[in-house]
PDB file of C-alpha atoms in Angstrom:
ATOM      1  CA  THR A   1      21.950 -25.186  -1.995  1.00 91.00           C
ATOM      2  CA  PHE A   2      23.824 -23.551  -4.899  1.00 94.00           C
ATOM      3  CA  VAL A   3      22.623 -20.596  -6.981  1.00 96.00           C
ATOM      4  CA  THR A   4      24.955 -20.669  -9.962  1.00 94.00           C
ATOM      5  CA  GLY A   5      22.958 -18.738 -12.548  1.00 90.00           C
ATOM      6  CA  GLY A   6      19.542 -17.292 -13.243  1.00 94.00           C
ATOM      7  CA  VAL A   7      17.065 -16.924 -10.379  1.00 97.00           C
ATOM      8  CA  LEU A   8      16.348 -19.379  -7.588  1.00 96.00           C
ATOM      9  CA  ARG A   9      12.859 -18.228  -6.660  1.00 97.00           C
ATOM     10  CA  LEU A  10      11.761 -18.964  -3.109  1.00 96.00           C
ATOM     11  CA  ASP A  11       7.964 -18.869  -2.937  1.00 95.00           C
ATOM     12  CA  SER A  12       7.569 -20.585   0.426  1.00 92.00           C
ATOM     13  CA  ALA A  13       9.227 -20.177   3.817  1.00 83.00           C
ATOM     14  CA  GLY A  14      10.749 -23.642   3.627  1.00 88.00           C
ATOM     15  CA  ALA A  15      11.935 -23.570   0.034  1.00 93.00           C
ATOM     16  CA  VAL A  16      15.484 -23.604   1.436  1.00 93.00           C
ATOM     17  CA  PRO A  17      15.763 -26.125   4.293  1.00 93.00           C
ATOM     18  CA  GLY A  18      15.426 -24.302   7.593  1.00 94.00           C
ATOM     19  CA  GLY A  19      14.322 -21.078   5.936  1.00 94.00           C
ATOM     20  CA  ILE A  20      16.023 -17.761   5.260  1.00 96.00           C
ATOM     21  CA  GLY A  21      15.734 -16.165   8.702  1.00 95.00           C
ATOM     22  CA  ALA A  22      18.618 -15.233  10.981  1.00 95.00           C
ATOM     23  CA  THR A  23      18.446 -18.636  12.685  1.00 92.00           C
ATOM     24  CA  GLY A  24      17.224 -22.119  11.888  1.00 90.00           C
ATOM     25  CA  GLY A  25      18.767 -22.814   8.500  1.00 92.00           C
ATOM     26  CA  THR A  26      19.834 -26.401   7.871  1.00 95.00           C
ATOM     27  CA  SER A  27      21.289 -26.117   4.356  1.00 94.00           C
ATOM     28  CA  HIS A  28      24.225 -23.910   3.415  1.00 96.00           C
ATOM     29  CA  LEU A  29      23.262 -21.393   0.707  1.00 97.00           C
ATOM     30  CA  VAL A  30      25.934 -20.541  -1.862  1.00 97.00           C
ATOM     31  CA  ILE A  31      25.498 -17.680  -4.344  1.00 98.00           C
ATOM     32  CA  ASP A  32      27.867 -18.189  -7.261  1.00 97.00           C
ATOM     33  CA  GLY A  33      26.632 -16.168 -10.222  1.00 96.00           C
ATOM     34  CA  GLY A  34      22.878 -16.271  -9.585  1.00 97.00           C
ATOM     35  CA  VAL A  35      20.117 -14.385  -7.821  1.00 98.00           C
ATOM     36  CA  VAL A  36      17.928 -15.462  -4.903  1.00 98.00           C
ATOM     37  CA  GLY A  37      14.336 -14.519  -5.711  1.00 98.00           C
ATOM     38  CA  LEU A  38      12.488 -13.564  -2.518  1.00 98.00           C
ATOM     39  CA  GLY A  39       8.813 -14.413  -2.975  1.00 97.00           C
ATOM     40  CA  ALA A  40       7.814 -15.352   0.568  1.00 94.00           C
ATOM     41  CA  GLY A  41       9.477 -12.996   3.020  1.00 95.00           C
ATOM     42  CA  ASP A  42      12.619 -11.084   3.917  1.00 97.00           C
ATOM     43  CA  PHE A  43      16.161 -12.505   4.037  1.00 97.00           C
ATOM     44  CA  ALA A  44      18.170 -12.465   7.269  1.00 97.00           C
ATOM     45  CA  ARG A  45      20.733 -15.271   7.101  1.00 97.00           C
ATOM     46  CA  SER A  46      24.199 -14.281   8.242  1.00 98.00           C
ATOM     47  CA  LEU A  47      27.294 -14.459   6.073  1.00 98.00           C
ATOM     48  CA  GLY A  48      29.522 -17.499   6.385  1.00 97.00           C
ATOM     49  CA  THR A  49      30.005 -21.147   5.528  1.00 97.00           C
ATOM     50  CA  GLY A  50      27.769 -22.736   8.151  1.00 96.00           C
ATOM     51  CA  VAL A  51      24.605 -24.680   7.376  1.00 95.00           C
ATOM     52  CA  ASP A  52      22.468 -21.733   8.471  1.00 95.00           C
ATOM     53  CA  GLN A  53      24.449 -19.080   6.563  1.00 97.00           C
ATOM     54  CA  VAL A  54      24.860 -17.622   3.067  1.00 97.00           C
ATOM     55  CA  GLU A  55      28.138 -17.378   1.157  1.00 98.00           C
ATOM     56  CA  PHE A  56      28.936 -15.343  -1.965  1.00 98.00           C
ATOM     57  CA  ARG A  57      31.556 -17.042  -4.130  1.00 98.00           C
ATOM     58  CA  SER A  58      31.197 -14.677  -7.095  1.00 98.00           C
ATOM     59  CA  SER A  59      28.648 -12.182  -8.395  1.00 98.00           C
ATOM     60  CA  GLY A  60      25.076 -12.535  -7.209  1.00 98.00           C
ATOM     61  CA  GLY A  61      22.325 -11.045  -5.135  1.00 98.00           C
ATOM     62  CA  PHE A  62      18.592 -10.776  -4.625  1.00 98.00           C
ATOM     63  CA  ALA A  63      15.342  -9.987  -6.416  1.00 98.00           C
ATOM     64  CA  ALA A  64      11.905  -9.234  -4.953  1.00 98.00           C
ATOM     65  CA  TYR A  65       8.599 -10.839  -5.973  1.00 98.00           C
ATOM     66  CA  GLY A  66       5.071 -10.056  -4.805  1.00 97.00           C
ATOM     67  CA  SER A  67       6.146  -7.359  -2.339  1.00 98.00           C
ATOM     68  CA  ASP A  68       9.148  -5.254  -1.456  1.00 98.00           C
ATOM     69  CA  ARG A  69      11.708  -7.434   0.343  1.00 98.00           C
ATOM     70  CA  LEU A  70      14.444  -6.598   2.855  1.00 98.00           C
ATOM     71  CA  ILE A  71      17.876  -8.211   3.023  1.00 98.00           C
ATOM     72  CA  ASN A  72      19.383  -7.798   6.508  1.00 98.00           C
ATOM     73  CA  LEU A  73      22.396 -10.104   6.572  1.00 98.00           C
ATOM     74  CA  GLY A  74      22.639 -11.468  10.110  1.00 97.00           C
ATOM     75  CA  GLY A  75      19.430  -9.819  11.236  1.00 96.00           C
ATOM     76  CA  ALA A  76      21.060  -6.979  13.187  1.00 97.00           C
ATOM     77  CA  ASN A  77      22.059  -4.528  10.439  1.00 97.00           C
ATOM     78  CA  ASP A  78      25.749  -5.041  11.201  1.00 97.00           C
ATOM     79  CA  GLN A  79      28.226  -3.559   8.758  1.00 98.00           C
ATOM     80  CA  ILE A  80      29.444  -5.828   5.971  1.00 98.00           C
ATOM     81  CA  VAL A  81      32.708  -5.409   4.086  1.00 98.00           C
ATOM     82  CA  TRP A  82      33.101  -6.041   0.379  1.00 98.00           C
ATOM     83  CA  GLY A  83      35.385  -9.006  -0.220  1.00 97.00           C
ATOM     84  CA  ARG A  84      35.395 -10.230   3.385  1.00 97.00           C
ATOM     85  CA  ASP A  85      33.560 -12.725   5.543  1.00 96.00           C
ATOM     86  CA  SER A  86      31.772 -14.422   2.625  1.00 98.00           C
ATOM     87  CA  PHE A  87      30.314 -11.216   1.166  1.00 98.00           C
ATOM     88  CA  VAL A  88      30.688 -10.419  -2.545  1.00 98.00           C
ATOM     89  CA  PRO A  89      34.331 -11.014  -3.586  1.00 97.00           C
ATOM     90  CA  ILE A  90      36.528  -8.270  -4.984  1.00 96.00           C
ATOM     91  CA  SER A  91      36.017  -7.987  -8.785  1.00 95.00           C
ATOM     92  CA  SER A  92      32.519  -9.487  -8.501  1.00 98.00           C
ATOM     93  CA  SER A  93      29.188  -7.652  -8.605  1.00 98.00           C
ATOM     94  CA  LEU A  94      26.321  -7.309  -6.168  1.00 98.00           C
ATOM     95  CA  ILE A  95      23.134  -7.861  -8.187  1.00 98.00           C
ATOM     96  CA  PHE A  96      19.622  -6.603  -7.548  1.00 98.00           C
ATOM     97  CA  GLY A  97      16.532  -7.579  -9.512  1.00 98.00           C
ATOM     98  CA  ALA A  98      15.777  -9.867 -12.432  1.00 98.00           C
ATOM     99  CA  TYR A  99      13.973  -9.529 -15.746  1.00 96.00           C
ATOM    100  CA  ASP A 100      10.687 -10.642 -14.134  1.00 97.00           C
ATOM    101  CA  SER A 101      11.078  -9.272 -10.590  1.00 98.00           C
ATOM    102  CA  THR A 102       8.110  -7.200  -9.464  1.00 98.00           C
ATOM    103  CA  HIS A 103       9.284  -5.189  -6.454  1.00 98.00           C
ATOM    104  CA  THR A 104      12.285  -3.592  -4.745  1.00 98.00           C
ATOM    105  CA  ALA A 105      14.996  -5.635  -3.015  1.00 98.00           C
ATOM    106  CA  THR A 106      16.601  -3.505  -0.273  1.00 98.00           C
ATOM    107  CA  LEU A 107      19.890  -4.278   1.476  1.00 98.00           C
ATOM    108  CA  THR A 108      19.660  -2.656   4.918  1.00 98.00           C
ATOM    109  CA  ASN A 109      23.182  -3.405   6.208  1.00 98.00           C
ATOM    110  CA  PRO A 110      25.830  -0.660   6.109  1.00 98.00           C
ATOM    111  CA  VAL A 111      28.419  -1.555   3.464  1.00 98.00           C
ATOM    112  CA  ASP A 112      32.148  -0.792   3.523  1.00 98.00           C
ATOM    113  CA  LEU A 113      33.312  -0.797  -0.117  1.00 97.00           C
ATOM    114  CA  GLY A 114      36.947  -1.008   0.919  1.00 95.00           C
ATOM    115  CA  TYR A 115      39.382   0.335  -1.693  1.00 94.00           C
ATOM    116  CA  GLY A 116      39.370   0.676  -5.465  1.00 93.00           C
ATOM    117  CA  SER A 117      35.970   0.259  -7.094  1.00 95.00           C
ATOM    118  CA  GLN A 118      32.994  -2.028  -6.515  1.00 97.00           C
ATOM    119  CA  VAL A 119      30.138  -2.839  -8.879  1.00 97.00           C
ATOM    120  CA  VAL A 120      26.413  -2.931  -8.153  1.00 97.00           C
ATOM    121  CA  ARG A 121      24.295  -4.201 -11.049  1.00 97.00           C
ATOM    122  CA  THR A 122      20.539  -3.766 -11.274  1.00 95.00           C
ATOM    123  CA  GLU A 123      18.523  -5.833 -13.710  1.00 96.00           C
ATOM    124  CA  ASN A 124      15.532  -4.087 -15.249  1.00 94.00           C
ATOM    125  CA  GLY A 125      12.477  -5.796 -13.802  1.00 97.00           C
ATOM    126  CA  LEU A 126       8.893  -4.580 -13.475  1.00 97.00           C
ATOM    127  CA  ALA A 127       9.373  -2.328 -10.438  1.00 96.00           C
ATOM    128  CA  ASP A 128      10.221   1.372 -10.623  1.00 90.00           C
ATOM    129  CA  VAL A 129      13.201   0.659  -8.352  1.00 92.00           C
ATOM    130  CA  ASP A 130      14.907  -2.723  -8.651  1.00 96.00           C
ATOM    131  CA  GLY A 131      17.387  -2.442  -5.795  1.00 97.00           C
ATOM    132  CA  GLU A 132      18.207  -0.194  -2.876  1.00 96.00           C
ATOM    133  CA  LEU A 133      21.202   0.294  -0.611  1.00 97.00           C
ATOM    134  CA  ALA A 134      19.624   1.643   2.584  1.00 96.00           C
ATOM    135  CA  GLY A 135      22.605   1.398   4.944  1.00 96.00           C
ATOM    136  CA  VAL A 136      25.506   3.837   5.016  1.00 96.00           C
ATOM    137  CA  ILE A 137      28.029   3.144   2.253  1.00 96.00           C
ATOM    138  CA  SER A 138      31.592   3.880   3.313  1.00 96.00           C
ATOM    139  CA  GLY A 139      35.134   3.195   2.129  1.00 95.00           C
ATOM    140  CA  GLU A 140      37.865   4.729  -0.008  1.00 93.00           C
ATOM    141  CA  ALA A 141      36.307   3.378  -3.170  1.00 92.00           C
ATOM    142  CA  MET A 142      34.247   4.238  -6.213  1.00 92.00           C
ATOM    143  CA  LEU A 143      30.762   2.787  -6.628  1.00 93.00           C
ATOM    144  CA  ILE A 144      30.149   1.613 -10.194  1.00 91.00           C
ATOM    145  CA  LYS A 145      26.503   1.278 -11.205  1.00 90.00           C
ATOM    146  CA  ARG A 146      25.773  -1.153 -14.056  1.00 90.00           C
ATOM    147  CA  GLY A 147      22.653  -2.737 -15.495  1.00 89.00           C
ATOM    148  CA  LEU A 148      19.558  -1.178 -17.063  1.00 88.00           C
ATOM    149  CA  GLY A 149      17.502  -1.220 -13.857  1.00 90.00           C
ATOM    150  CA  ALA A 150      17.163   1.462 -11.178  1.00 88.00           C
ATOM    151  CA  LEU A 151      19.284   1.611  -8.011  1.00 90.00           C
ATOM    152  CA  ARG A 152      18.319   3.811  -5.052  1.00 90.00           C
ATOM    153  CA  LEU A 153      20.753   5.108  -2.440  1.00 90.00           C
ATOM    154  CA  SER A 154      19.020   6.285   0.735  1.00 88.00           C
ATOM    155  CA  ALA A 155      21.595   7.034   3.439  1.00 89.00           C
ATOM    156  CA  ASP A 156      24.104   9.780   4.197  1.00 87.00           C
ATOM    157  CA  ASN A 157      26.976   7.948   2.580  1.00 90.00           C
ATOM    158  CA  THR A 158      30.677   8.550   3.173  1.00 91.00           C
ATOM    159  CA  PHE A 159      32.502   6.683   0.384  1.00 92.00           C
ATOM    160  CA  ASP A 160      34.778   9.209  -1.259  1.00 87.00           C
ATOM    161  CA  GLN A 161      35.884   8.171  -4.737  1.00 87.00           C
ATOM    162  CA  GLY A 162      32.668   9.038  -6.545  1.00 85.00           C
ATOM    163  CA  ILE A 163      30.166   7.126  -8.636  1.00 87.00           C
ATOM    164  CA  ALA A 164      30.405   5.851 -12.202  1.00 85.00           C
ATOM    165  CA  ILE A 165      27.016   5.249 -13.831  1.00 84.00           C
ATOM    166  CA  GLU A 166      27.461   2.992 -16.841  1.00 83.00           C
ATOM    167  CA  ALA A 167      23.791   2.186 -17.489  1.00 82.00           C
ATOM    168  CA  GLY A 168      20.311   2.592 -16.085  1.00 84.00           C
ATOM    169  CA  THR A 169      19.100   4.936 -13.367  1.00 85.00           C
ATOM    170  CA  LEU A 170      20.594   6.046 -10.053  1.00 86.00           C
ATOM    171  CA  ILE A 171      18.243   7.637  -7.501  1.00 86.00           C
ATOM    172  CA  GLY A 172      19.308   9.622  -4.444  1.00 83.00           C
ATOM    173  CA  ALA A 173      16.394   9.287  -2.032  1.00 79.00           C
ATOM    174  CA  SER A 174      17.462  11.651   0.760  1.00 67.00           C
ATOM    175  CA  GLY A 175      20.376  13.164   2.590  1.00 65.00           C
ATOM    176  CA  ALA A 176      22.998  15.760   1.789  1.00 65.00           C
ATOM    177  CA  SER A 177      25.656  13.140   0.995  1.00 78.00           C
ATOM    178  CA  VAL A 178      23.558  10.369  -0.530  1.00 81.00           C
ATOM    179  CA  PHE A 179      25.992  10.212  -3.463  1.00 82.00           C
ATOM    180  CA  GLY A 180      28.980   9.977  -1.151  1.00 82.00           C
ATOM    181  CA  ASN A 181      31.565  12.403   0.153  1.00 76.00           C
ATOM    182  CA  PRO A 182      31.371  15.714  -1.753  1.00 63.00           C
ATOM    183  CA  ALA A 183      34.992  15.177  -2.753  1.00 57.00           C
ATOM    184  CA  GLY A 184      33.804  12.420  -5.073  1.00 63.00           C
ATOM    185  CA  ALA A 185      32.301  12.912  -8.520  1.00 66.00           C
ATOM    186  CA  ILE A 186      29.372  11.306 -10.287  1.00 71.00           C
ATOM    187  CA  ARG A 187      30.931  10.113 -13.540  1.00 67.00           C
ATOM    188  CA  MET A 188      28.736   9.367 -16.513  1.00 60.00           C
ATOM    189  CA  GLY A 189      31.092  10.146 -19.373  1.00 55.00           C
ATOM    190  CA  ALA A 190      33.032  12.827 -21.126  1.00 52.00           C
ATOM    191  CA  THR A 191      30.913  15.995 -20.911  1.00 53.00           C
ATOM    192  CA  SER A 192      31.567  17.672 -17.586  1.00 55.00           C
ATOM    193  CA  PHE A 193      29.834  20.279 -15.446  1.00 57.00           C
ATOM    194  CA  THR A 194      31.413  22.258 -12.625  1.00 54.00           C
ATOM    195  CA  ASP A 195      29.926  24.054  -9.642  1.00 53.00           C
ATOM    196  CA  THR A 196      30.476  27.726  -8.878  1.00 53.00           C
ATOM    197  CA  ASP A 197      33.780  26.943  -7.150  1.00 56.00           C
ATOM    198  CA  GLY A 198      35.073  25.121 -10.215  1.00 56.00           C
ATOM    199  CA  ASN A 199      34.832  21.655  -8.681  1.00 54.00           C
ATOM    200  CA  LEU A 200      33.833  18.769 -10.924  1.00 50.00           C
ATOM    201  CA  VAL A 201      30.434  17.467  -9.886  1.00 50.00           C
ATOM    202  CA  LEU A 202      29.116  15.589 -12.915  1.00 51.00           C
ATOM    203  CA  GLN A 203      30.300  13.956 -16.120  1.00 49.00           C
ATOM    204  CA  LEU A 204      27.675  12.745 -18.587  1.00 51.00           C
ATOM    205  CA  GLU A 205      27.647   9.784 -20.938  1.00 51.00           C
ATOM    206  CA  GLY A 206      24.452   7.788 -20.386  1.00 55.00           C
ATOM    207  CA  GLY A 207      21.841   6.889 -17.810  1.00 57.00           C
ATOM    208  CA  THR A 208      20.137   9.330 -15.463  1.00 57.00           C
ATOM    209  CA  VAL A 209      20.567  10.778 -11.976  1.00 62.00           C
ATOM    210  CA  ALA A 210      17.455  11.764 -10.012  1.00 60.00           C
ATOM    211  CA  ASN A 211      16.808  13.149  -6.530  1.00 55.00           C
ATOM    212  CA  SER A 212      13.461  12.435  -4.886  1.00 51.00           C
TER     213      SER A 212
END
C-alpha cells in the first residue's frame, strides 16, 4: 500500500490488510509524500520493508480523526533515528495533521534527530493541537517547525541546536527542557531577546510560543 500524496484515511481496522498493529500486517505500507489518516485506532507497525511494517521514502506522517491517536512505531516506544531504519529520510519532513483532521496525532517514540536540522510540519486541521512529539527528542540538531498547525513538545528534550519556528504554533507542555538543551535558541526571526546573563533565548519573526 502506497501513500504518495494527500491523506489515506483508515476508518476500519482492516483498511490496510492485516491492520496497523505491531503484528499481523500482510501488506507493506509505504509513505512517500502523503499522510496516513487514523480514524479507527492507534498505529503500532514497526519500521522496515517487511509486509507487516511501514517505510518512509520521503516526507509524510499521520493525522487523527474522531479521537486522539497514538503512533508508537514498533509498539514498545523504542527510540527511532531520523534518516535510518526506514524512518523519515534526511531532507524530508515528518508531517502531522491534515486540513480536515479533527484530533491530535501523537508520536510516542523517542526521536534522535541526528545532526544538522530536521523539519516537522503540522497542517492546520480542526484540533487545537495537530501533532505532538511525546518522546524525548535528542541529537546534535536543530528542530525546524513548519506549517500553520500547532505542534506540542511534551518531554524533557536534549537536542541542542535550538528550534526554528517558521509558521504556526509551538507549545511546550511540561518540563524544564521541553524546548531542548538550554544552549539552544528558539529562532523565530530577526528581533532578539536576551536573558539576564546576556544569552540569546528568543528571536522573533512569526508564529507563537506558548507554555501550558
